[in-house]
PDB file of C-alpha atoms in Angstrom:
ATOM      1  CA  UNK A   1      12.471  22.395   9.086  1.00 41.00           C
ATOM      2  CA  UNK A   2      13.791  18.949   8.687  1.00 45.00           C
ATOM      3  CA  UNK A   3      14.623  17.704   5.409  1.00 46.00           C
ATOM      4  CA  UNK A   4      11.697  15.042   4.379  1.00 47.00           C
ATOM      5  CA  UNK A   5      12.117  11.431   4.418  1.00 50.00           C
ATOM      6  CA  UNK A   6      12.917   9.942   0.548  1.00 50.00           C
ATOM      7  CA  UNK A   7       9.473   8.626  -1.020  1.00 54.00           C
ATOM      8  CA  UNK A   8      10.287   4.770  -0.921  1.00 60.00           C
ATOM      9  CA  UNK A   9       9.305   3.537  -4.551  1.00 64.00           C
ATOM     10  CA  UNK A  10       9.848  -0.339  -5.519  1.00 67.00           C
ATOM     11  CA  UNK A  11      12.815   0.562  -7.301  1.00 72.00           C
ATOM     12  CA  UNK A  12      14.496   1.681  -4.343  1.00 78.00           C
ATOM     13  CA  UNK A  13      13.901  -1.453  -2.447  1.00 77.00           C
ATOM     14  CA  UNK A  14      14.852  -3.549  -6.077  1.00 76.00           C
ATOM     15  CA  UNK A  15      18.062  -1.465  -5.549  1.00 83.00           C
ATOM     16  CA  UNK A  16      19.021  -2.012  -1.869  1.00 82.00           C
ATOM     17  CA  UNK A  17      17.747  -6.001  -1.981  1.00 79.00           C
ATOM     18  CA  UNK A  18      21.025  -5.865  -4.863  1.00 84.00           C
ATOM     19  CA  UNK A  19      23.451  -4.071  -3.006  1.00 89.00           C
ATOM     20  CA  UNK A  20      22.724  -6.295   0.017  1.00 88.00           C
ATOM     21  CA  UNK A  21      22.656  -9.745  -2.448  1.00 86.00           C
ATOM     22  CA  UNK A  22      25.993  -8.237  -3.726  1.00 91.00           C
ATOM     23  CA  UNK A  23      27.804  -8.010  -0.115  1.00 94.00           C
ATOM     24  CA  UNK A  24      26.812 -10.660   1.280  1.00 91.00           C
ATOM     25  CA  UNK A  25      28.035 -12.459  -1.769  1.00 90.00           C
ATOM     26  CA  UNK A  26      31.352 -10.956  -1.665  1.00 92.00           C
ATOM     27  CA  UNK A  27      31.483 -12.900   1.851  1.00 93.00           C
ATOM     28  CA  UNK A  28      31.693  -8.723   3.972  1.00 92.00           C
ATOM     29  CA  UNK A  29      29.567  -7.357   6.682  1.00 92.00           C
ATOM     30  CA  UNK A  30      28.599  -4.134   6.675  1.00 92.00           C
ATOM     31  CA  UNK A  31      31.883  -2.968   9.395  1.00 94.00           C
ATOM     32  CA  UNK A  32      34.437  -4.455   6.680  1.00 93.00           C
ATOM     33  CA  UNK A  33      32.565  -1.871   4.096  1.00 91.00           C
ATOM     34  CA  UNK A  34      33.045   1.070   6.166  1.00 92.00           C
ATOM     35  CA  UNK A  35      36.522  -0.506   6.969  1.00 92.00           C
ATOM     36  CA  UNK A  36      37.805  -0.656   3.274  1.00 92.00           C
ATOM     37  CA  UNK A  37      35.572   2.328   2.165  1.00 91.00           C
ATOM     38  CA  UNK A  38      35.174   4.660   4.869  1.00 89.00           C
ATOM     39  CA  UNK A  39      31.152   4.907   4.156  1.00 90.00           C
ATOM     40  CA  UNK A  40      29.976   5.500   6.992  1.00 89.00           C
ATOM     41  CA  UNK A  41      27.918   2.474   8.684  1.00 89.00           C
ATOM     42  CA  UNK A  42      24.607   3.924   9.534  1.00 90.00           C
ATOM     43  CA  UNK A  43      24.637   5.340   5.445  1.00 89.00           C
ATOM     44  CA  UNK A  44      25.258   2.174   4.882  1.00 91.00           C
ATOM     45  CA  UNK A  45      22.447   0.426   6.741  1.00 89.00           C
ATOM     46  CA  UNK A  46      19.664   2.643   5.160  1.00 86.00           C
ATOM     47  CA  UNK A  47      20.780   2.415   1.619  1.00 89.00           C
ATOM     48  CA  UNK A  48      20.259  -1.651   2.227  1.00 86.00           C
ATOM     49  CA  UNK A  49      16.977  -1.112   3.963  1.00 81.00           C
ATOM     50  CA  UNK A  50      15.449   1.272   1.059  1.00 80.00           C
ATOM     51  CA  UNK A  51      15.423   4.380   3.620  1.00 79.00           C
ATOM     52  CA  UNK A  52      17.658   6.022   0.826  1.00 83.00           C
ATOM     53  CA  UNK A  53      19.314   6.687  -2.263  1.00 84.00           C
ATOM     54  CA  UNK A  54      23.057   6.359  -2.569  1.00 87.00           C
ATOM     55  CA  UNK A  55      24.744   8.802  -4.369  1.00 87.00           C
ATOM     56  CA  UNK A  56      26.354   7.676  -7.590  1.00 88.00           C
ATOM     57  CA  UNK A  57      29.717   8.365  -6.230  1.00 89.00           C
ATOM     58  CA  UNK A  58      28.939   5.680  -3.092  1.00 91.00           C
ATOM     59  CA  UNK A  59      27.555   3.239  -5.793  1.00 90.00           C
ATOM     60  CA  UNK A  60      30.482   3.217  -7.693  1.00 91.00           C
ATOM     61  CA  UNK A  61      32.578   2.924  -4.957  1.00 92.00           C
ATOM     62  CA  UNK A  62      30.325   0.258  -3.894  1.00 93.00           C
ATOM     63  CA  UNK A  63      30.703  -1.692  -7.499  1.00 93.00           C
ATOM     64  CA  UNK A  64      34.625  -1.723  -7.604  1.00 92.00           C
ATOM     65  CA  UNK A  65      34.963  -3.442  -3.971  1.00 93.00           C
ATOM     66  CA  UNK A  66      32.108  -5.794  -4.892  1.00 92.00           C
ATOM     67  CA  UNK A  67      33.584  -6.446  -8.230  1.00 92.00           C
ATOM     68  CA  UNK A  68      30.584  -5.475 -10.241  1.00 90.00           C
ATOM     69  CA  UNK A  69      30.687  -6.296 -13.935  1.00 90.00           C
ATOM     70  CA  UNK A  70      29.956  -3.280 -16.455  1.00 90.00           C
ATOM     71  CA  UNK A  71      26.672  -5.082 -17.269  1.00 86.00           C
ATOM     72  CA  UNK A  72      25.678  -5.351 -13.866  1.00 88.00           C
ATOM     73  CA  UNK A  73      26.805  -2.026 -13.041  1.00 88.00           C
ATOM     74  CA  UNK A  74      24.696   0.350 -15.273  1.00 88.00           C
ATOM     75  CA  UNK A  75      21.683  -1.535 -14.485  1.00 83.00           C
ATOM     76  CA  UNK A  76      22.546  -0.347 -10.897  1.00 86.00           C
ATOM     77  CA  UNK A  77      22.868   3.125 -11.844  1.00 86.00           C
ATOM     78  CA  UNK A  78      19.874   2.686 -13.925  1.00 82.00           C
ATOM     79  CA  UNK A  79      17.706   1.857 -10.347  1.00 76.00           C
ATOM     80  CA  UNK A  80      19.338   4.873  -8.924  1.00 81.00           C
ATOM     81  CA  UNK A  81      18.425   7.376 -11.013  1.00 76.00           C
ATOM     82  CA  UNK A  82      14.918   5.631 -11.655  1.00 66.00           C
ATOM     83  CA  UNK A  83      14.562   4.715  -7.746  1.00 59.00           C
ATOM     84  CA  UNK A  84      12.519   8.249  -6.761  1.00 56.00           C
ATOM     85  CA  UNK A  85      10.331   8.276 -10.061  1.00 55.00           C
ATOM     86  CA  UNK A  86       6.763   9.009  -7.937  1.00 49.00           C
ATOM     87  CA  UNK A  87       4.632   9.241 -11.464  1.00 49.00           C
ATOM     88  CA  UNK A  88       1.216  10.840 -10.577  1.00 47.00           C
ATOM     89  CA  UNK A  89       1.859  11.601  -7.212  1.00 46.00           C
ATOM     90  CA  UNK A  90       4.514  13.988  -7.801  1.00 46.00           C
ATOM     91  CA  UNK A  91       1.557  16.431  -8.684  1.00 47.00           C
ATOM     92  CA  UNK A  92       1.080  17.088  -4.764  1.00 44.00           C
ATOM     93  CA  UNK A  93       3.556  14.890  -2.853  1.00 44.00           C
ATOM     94  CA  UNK A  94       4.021  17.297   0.181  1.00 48.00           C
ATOM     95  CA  UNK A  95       0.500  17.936   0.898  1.00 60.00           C
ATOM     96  CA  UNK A  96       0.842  13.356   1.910  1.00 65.00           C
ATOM     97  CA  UNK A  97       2.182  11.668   4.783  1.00 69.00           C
ATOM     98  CA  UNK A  98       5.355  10.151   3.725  1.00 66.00           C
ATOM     99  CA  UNK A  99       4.022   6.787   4.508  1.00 68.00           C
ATOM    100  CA  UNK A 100       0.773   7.536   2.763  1.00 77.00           C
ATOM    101  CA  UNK A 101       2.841   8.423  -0.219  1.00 76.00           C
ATOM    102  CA  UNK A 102       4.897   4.902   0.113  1.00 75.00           C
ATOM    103  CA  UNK A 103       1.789   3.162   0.425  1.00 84.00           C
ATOM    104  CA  UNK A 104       0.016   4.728  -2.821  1.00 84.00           C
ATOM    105  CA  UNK A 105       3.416   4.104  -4.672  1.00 79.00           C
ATOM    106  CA  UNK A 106       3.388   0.572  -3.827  1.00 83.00           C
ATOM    107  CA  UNK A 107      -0.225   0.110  -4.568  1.00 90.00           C
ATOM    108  CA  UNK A 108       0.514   1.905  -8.167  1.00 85.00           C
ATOM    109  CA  UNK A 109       2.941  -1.023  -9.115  1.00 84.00           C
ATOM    110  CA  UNK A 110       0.841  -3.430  -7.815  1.00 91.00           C
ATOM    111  CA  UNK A 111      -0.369  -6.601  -9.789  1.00 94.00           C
ATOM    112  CA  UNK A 112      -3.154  -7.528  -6.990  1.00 97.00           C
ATOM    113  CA  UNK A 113      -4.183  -5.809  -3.652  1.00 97.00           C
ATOM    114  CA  UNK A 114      -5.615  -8.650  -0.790  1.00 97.00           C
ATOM    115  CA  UNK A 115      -7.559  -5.958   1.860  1.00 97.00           C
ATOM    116  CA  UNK A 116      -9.211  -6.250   4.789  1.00 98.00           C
ATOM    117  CA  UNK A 117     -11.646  -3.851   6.845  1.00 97.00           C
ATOM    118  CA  UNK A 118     -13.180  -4.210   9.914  1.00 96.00           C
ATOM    119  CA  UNK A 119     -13.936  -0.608   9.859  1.00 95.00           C
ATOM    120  CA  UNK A 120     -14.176   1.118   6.677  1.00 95.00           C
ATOM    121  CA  UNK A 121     -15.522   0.167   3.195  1.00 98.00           C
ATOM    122  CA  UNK A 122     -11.651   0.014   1.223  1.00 97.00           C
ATOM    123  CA  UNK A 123     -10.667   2.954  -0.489  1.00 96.00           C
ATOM    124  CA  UNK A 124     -10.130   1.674  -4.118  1.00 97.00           C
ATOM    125  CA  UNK A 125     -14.130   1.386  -3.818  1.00 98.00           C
ATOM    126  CA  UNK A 126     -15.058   4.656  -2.269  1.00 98.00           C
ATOM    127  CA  UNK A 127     -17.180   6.969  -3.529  1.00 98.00           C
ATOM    128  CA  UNK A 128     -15.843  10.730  -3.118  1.00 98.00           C
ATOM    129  CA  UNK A 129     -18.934  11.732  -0.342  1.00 98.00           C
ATOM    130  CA  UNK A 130     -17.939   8.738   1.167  1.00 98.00           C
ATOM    131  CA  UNK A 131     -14.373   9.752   1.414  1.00 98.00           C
ATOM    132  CA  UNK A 132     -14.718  12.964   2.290  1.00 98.00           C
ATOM    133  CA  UNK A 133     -16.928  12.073   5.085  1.00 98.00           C
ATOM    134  CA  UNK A 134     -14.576   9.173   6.664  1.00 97.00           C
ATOM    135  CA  UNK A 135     -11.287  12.000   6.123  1.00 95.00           C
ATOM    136  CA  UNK A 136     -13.199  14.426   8.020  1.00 96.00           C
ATOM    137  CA  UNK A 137     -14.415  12.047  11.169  1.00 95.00           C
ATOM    138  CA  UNK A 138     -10.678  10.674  10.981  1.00 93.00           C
ATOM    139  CA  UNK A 139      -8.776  13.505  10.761  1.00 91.00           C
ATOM    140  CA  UNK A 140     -10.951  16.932  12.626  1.00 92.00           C
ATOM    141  CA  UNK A 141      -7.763  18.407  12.875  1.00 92.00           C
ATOM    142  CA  UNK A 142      -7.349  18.295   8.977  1.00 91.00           C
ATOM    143  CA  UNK A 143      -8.119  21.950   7.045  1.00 93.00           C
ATOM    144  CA  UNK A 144     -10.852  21.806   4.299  1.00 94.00           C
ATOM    145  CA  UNK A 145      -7.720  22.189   1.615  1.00 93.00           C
ATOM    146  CA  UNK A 146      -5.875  19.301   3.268  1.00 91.00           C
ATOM    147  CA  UNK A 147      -9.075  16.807   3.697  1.00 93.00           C
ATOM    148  CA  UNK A 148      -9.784  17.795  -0.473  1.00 94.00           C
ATOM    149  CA  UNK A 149      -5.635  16.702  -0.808  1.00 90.00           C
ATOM    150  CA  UNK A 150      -6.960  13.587   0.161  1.00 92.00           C
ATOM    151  CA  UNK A 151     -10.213  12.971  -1.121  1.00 95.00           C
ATOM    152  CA  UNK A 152      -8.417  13.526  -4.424  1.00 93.00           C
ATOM    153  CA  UNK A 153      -5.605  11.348  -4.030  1.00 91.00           C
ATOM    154  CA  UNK A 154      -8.192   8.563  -3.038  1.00 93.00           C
ATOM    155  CA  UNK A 155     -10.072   8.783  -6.066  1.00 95.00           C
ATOM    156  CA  UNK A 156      -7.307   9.275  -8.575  1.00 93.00           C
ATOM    157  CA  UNK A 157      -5.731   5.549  -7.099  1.00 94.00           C
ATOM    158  CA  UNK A 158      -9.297   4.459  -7.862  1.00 96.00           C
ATOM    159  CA  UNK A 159      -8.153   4.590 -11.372  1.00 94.00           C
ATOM    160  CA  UNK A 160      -6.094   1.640 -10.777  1.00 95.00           C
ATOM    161  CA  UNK A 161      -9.246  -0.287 -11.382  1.00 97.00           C
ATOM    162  CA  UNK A 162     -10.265   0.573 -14.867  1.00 93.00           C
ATOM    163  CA  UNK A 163      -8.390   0.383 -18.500  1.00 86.00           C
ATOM    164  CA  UNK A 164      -7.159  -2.735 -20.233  1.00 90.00           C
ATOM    165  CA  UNK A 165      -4.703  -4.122 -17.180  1.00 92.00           C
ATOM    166  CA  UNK A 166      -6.604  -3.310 -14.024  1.00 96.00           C
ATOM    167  CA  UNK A 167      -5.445  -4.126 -10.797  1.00 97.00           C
ATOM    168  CA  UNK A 168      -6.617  -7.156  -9.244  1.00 97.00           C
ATOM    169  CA  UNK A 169      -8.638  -6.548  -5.928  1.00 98.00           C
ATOM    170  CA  UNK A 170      -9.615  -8.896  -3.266  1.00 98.00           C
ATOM    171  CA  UNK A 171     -11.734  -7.099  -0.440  1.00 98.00           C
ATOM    172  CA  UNK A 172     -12.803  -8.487   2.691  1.00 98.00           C
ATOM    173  CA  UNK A 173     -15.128  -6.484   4.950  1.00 98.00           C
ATOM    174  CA  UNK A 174     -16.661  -6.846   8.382  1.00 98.00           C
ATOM    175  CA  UNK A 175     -20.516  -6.591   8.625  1.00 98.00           C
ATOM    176  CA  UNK A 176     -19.611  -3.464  10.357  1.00 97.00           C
ATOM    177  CA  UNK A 177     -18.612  -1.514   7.628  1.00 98.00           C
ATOM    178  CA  UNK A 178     -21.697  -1.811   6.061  1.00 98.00           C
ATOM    179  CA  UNK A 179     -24.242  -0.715   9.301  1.00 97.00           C
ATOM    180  CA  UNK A 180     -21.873   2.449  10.072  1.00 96.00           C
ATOM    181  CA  UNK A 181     -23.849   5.158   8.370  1.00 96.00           C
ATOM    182  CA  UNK A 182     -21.079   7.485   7.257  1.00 97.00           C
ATOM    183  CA  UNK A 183     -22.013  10.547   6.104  1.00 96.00           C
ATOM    184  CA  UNK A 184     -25.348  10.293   6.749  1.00 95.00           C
ATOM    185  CA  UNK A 185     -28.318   7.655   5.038  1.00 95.00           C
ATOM    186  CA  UNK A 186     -28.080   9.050   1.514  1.00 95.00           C
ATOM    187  CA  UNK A 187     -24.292   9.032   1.565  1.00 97.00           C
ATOM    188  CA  UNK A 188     -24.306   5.481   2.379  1.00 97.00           C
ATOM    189  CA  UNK A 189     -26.757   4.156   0.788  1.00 97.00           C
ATOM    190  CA  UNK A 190     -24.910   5.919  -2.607  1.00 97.00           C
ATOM    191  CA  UNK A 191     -21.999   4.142  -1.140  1.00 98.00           C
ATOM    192  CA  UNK A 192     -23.201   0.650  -0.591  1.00 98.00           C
ATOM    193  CA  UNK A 193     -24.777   0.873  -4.118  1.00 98.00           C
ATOM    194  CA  UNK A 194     -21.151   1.710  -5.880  1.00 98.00           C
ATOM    195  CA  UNK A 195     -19.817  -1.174  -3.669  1.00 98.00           C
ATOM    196  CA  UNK A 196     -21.917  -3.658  -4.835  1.00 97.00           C
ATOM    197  CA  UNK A 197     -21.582  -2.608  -8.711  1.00 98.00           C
ATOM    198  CA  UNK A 198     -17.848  -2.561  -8.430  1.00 98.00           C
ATOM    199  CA  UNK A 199     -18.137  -6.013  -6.766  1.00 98.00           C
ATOM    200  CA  UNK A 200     -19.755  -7.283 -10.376  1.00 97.00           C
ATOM    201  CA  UNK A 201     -16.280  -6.647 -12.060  1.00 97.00           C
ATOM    202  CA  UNK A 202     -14.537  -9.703 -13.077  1.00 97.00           C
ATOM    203  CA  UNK A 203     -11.105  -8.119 -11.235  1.00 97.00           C
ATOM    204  CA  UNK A 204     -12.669  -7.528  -8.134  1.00 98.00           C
ATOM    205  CA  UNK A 205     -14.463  -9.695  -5.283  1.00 98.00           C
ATOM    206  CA  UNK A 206     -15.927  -8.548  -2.216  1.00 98.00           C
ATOM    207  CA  UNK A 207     -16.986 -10.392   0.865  1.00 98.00           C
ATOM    208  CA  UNK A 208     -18.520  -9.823   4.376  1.00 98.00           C
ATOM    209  CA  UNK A 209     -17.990 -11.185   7.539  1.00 98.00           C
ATOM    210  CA  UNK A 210     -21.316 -11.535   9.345  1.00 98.00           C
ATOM    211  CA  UNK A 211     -21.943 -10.441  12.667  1.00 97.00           C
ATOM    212  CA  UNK A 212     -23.201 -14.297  13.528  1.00 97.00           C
ATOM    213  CA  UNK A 213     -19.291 -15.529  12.364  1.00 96.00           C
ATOM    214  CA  UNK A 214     -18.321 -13.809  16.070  1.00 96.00           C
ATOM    215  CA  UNK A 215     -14.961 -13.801  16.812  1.00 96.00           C
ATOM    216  CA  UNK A 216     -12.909 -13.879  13.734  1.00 96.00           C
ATOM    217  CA  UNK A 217      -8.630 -13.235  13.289  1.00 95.00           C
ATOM    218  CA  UNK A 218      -9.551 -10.066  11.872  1.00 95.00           C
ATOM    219  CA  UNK A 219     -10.909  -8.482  14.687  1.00 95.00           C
ATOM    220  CA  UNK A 220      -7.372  -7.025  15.804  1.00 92.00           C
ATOM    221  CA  UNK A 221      -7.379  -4.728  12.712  1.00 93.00           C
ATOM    222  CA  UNK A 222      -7.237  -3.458   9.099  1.00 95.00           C
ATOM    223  CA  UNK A 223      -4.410  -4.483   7.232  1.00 97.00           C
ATOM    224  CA  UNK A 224      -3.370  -4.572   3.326  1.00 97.00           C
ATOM    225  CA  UNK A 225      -1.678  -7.387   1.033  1.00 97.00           C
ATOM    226  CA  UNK A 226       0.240  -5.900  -1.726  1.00 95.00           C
ATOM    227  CA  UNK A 227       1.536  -8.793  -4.339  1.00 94.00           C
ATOM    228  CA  UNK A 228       3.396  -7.026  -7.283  1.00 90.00           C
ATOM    229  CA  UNK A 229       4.087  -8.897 -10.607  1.00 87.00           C
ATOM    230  CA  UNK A 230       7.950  -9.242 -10.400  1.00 79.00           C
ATOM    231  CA  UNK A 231       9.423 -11.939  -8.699  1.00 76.00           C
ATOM    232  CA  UNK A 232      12.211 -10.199  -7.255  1.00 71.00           C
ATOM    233  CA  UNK A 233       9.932  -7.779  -5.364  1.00 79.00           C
ATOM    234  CA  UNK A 234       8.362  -9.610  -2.690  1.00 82.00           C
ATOM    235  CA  UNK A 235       5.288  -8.803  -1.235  1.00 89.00           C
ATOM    236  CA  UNK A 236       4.401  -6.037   1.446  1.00 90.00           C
ATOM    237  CA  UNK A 237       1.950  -5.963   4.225  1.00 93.00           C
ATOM    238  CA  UNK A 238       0.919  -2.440   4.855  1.00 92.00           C
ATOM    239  CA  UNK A 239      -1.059  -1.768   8.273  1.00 92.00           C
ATOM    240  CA  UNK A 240      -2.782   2.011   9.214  1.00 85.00           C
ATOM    241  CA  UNK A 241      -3.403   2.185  12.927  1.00 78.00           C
ATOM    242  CA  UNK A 242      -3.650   5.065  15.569  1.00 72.00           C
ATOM    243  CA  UNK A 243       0.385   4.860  16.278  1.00 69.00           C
ATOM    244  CA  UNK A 244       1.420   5.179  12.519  1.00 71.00           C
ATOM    245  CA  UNK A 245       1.329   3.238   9.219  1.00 77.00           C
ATOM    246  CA  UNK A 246       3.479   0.118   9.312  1.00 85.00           C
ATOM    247  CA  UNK A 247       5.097  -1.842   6.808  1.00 84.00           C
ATOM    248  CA  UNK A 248       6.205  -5.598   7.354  1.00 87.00           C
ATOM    249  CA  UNK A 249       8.547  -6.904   4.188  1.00 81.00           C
ATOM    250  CA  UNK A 250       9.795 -10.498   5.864  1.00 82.00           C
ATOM    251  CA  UNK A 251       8.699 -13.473   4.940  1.00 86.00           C
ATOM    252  CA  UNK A 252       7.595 -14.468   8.437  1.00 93.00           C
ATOM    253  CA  UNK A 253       5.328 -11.664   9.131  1.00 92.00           C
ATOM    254  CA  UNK A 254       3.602 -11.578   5.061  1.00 93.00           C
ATOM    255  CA  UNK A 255       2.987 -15.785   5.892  1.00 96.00           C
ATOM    256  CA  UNK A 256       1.347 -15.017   8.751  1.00 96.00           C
ATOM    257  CA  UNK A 257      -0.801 -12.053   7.731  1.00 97.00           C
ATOM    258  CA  UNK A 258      -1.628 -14.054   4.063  1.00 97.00           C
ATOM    259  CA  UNK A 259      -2.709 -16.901   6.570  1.00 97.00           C
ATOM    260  CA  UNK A 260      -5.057 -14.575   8.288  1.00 97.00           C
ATOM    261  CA  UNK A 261      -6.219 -13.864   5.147  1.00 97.00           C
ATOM    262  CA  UNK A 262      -7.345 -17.425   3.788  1.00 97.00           C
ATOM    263  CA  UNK A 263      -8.874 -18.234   7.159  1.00 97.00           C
ATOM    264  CA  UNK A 264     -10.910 -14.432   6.873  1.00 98.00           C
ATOM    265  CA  UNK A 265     -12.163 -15.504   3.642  1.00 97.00           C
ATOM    266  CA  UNK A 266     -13.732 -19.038   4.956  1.00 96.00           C
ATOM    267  CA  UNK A 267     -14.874 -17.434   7.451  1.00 97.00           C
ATOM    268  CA  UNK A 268     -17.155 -14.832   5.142  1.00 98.00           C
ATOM    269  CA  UNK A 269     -19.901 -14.750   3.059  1.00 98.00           C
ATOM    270  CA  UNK A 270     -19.118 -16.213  -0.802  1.00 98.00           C
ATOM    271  CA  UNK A 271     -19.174 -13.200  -3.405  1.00 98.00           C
ATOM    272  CA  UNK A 272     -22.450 -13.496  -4.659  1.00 98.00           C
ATOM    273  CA  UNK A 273     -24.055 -13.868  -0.734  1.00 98.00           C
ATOM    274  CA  UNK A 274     -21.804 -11.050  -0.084  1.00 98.00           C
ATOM    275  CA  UNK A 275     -23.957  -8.767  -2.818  1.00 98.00           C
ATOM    276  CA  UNK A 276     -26.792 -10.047  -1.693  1.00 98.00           C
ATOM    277  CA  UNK A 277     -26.412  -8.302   1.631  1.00 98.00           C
ATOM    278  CA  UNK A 278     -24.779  -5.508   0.629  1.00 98.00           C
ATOM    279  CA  UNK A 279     -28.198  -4.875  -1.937  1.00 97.00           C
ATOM    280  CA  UNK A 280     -30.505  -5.614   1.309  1.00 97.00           C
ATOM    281  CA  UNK A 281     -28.354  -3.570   3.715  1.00 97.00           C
ATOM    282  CA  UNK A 282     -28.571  -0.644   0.716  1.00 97.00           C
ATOM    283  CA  UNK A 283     -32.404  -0.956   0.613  1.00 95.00           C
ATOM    284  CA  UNK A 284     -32.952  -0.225   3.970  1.00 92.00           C
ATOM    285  CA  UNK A 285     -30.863   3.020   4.463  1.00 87.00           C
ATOM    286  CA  UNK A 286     -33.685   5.958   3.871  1.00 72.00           C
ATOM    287  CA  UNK A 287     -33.030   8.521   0.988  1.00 55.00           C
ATOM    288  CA  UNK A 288     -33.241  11.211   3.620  1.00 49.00           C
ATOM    289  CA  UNK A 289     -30.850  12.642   5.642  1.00 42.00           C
TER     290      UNK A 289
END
């Protein structure tokens, strides 16, 4: 069995953002490393792109031909040894997709999440028959242990939203993801209720794209904002789709999808509308299922 991929955490990509900073600033490409060093080049490549963690002897030999200052130095082999901390999620990490796992561990250390759906109601503000449901319809393959994995990994990042520092969530959902009856009427009418009370918190807004907006830059697909609170960790766009999870770290490509974002939220209903509907659209789902 092949050995799994390293969990990325925001440590490792605070760590290889340095070691890149600190090459390029010693005026070497990544050939005149392996040609003073004898790293080897493709090592080289994914310790800069966060795919993993040097080893301490590589840092160190990285630090003397960079000319790394003590200072600067143990705060580099602080990152290392820190970079695969996984908190919570080290509980059941193999039971994840890797990129599952990188997503969750980015959302963790996030200061404020910027979501759209077109689909599904987000999951920071599922409920757990709601969750279940959606896990089962997009995963049949999934075994009844594997789908509960889930469900419970979903609502423990739900904590996220509660105690004195909660994350900051901005939700924008297509009309659609209120009409799909997951789970049945009672499920989703449970559902829609829990969205609209978590909507009242003063961390989190919700809005909905009506039907009547009609074509809207959204309509390609899903995707996730993640902003975290240090400056020197820029900000991710994460996006799930049926050919695997996909994260996009430039600048170019987080413009463009935070773009998308401002024009998604002219285009929807304001907050309070938005609660509005989502009480109506509760009302009429029957108790029964």
């Amino acid at each position: 069995m092949p050995a799994k991929k390293p969990t990325r955490t925001l440590r490792m990509r605070r760590l290889a953002a340095e070691l890149r900073r600190l090459r390029e600033s010693a005026g070497l490409s990544r050939e005149d490393v392996t040609a003073a060093t004898r790293i080897n080049g493709s090592t080289l490549y994914r310790v800069e792109s966060a795919q993993a963690r040097p080893q301490l002897r590589t840092l160190h030999t990285l630090c003397d031909l960079y000319g790394v200052d003590e200072a600067e130095r143990e705060e580099l082999l602080a990152l290392t040894k820190d970079s695969g901390k996984q908190g919570w999620l080290e509980t059941y990490p193999s039971e994840l997709p890797t990129e599952y796992t990188n997503y969750i561990l980015f959302e963790s250390e996030a200061r404020t999440i910027r979501n759209y759906e077109s689909l599904f109601v987000p999951g920071l503000l599922q409920t757990e028959d709601y969750a279940r449901a959606v896990i089962r319809g997009t995963v049949p393959l999934a075994t009844d242990e594997q789908v509960e994995d889930r469900v419970r990994a979903r609502l423990q990042r739900q904590e996220l939203l509660h105690g004195t520092e909660p994350l900051r969530l901005r939700a924008i959902v297509d009309e659609a993801v209120l009409r799909r009856v997951v789970g049945g009427p009672c499920v989703m009418r449970e559902q829609l209720l829990h969205l609209g009370t978590m909507a009242k918190l003063p961390h989190v807004e919700v809005q909905v794209i009506r039907f009547e907006s009609g074509a809207h830059p959204g309509m390609p697909g899903s995707f996730v904002l993640i902003d975290f609170p240090e400056p020197a960790d820029p900000a991710v766009v994460y996006i799930d789709s049926m050919a695997g999870d996909l994260f996009l770290e430039g600048d170019v490509e987080v413009d463009r999808y935070s773009l998308i974002l401002e024009q998604l939220i002219g285009v929807a209903l304001s907050p309070d509308e938005s609660r509005q509907l989502i009480g109506t659209v509760a009302a009429g789902m029957t108790a029964e299922d």
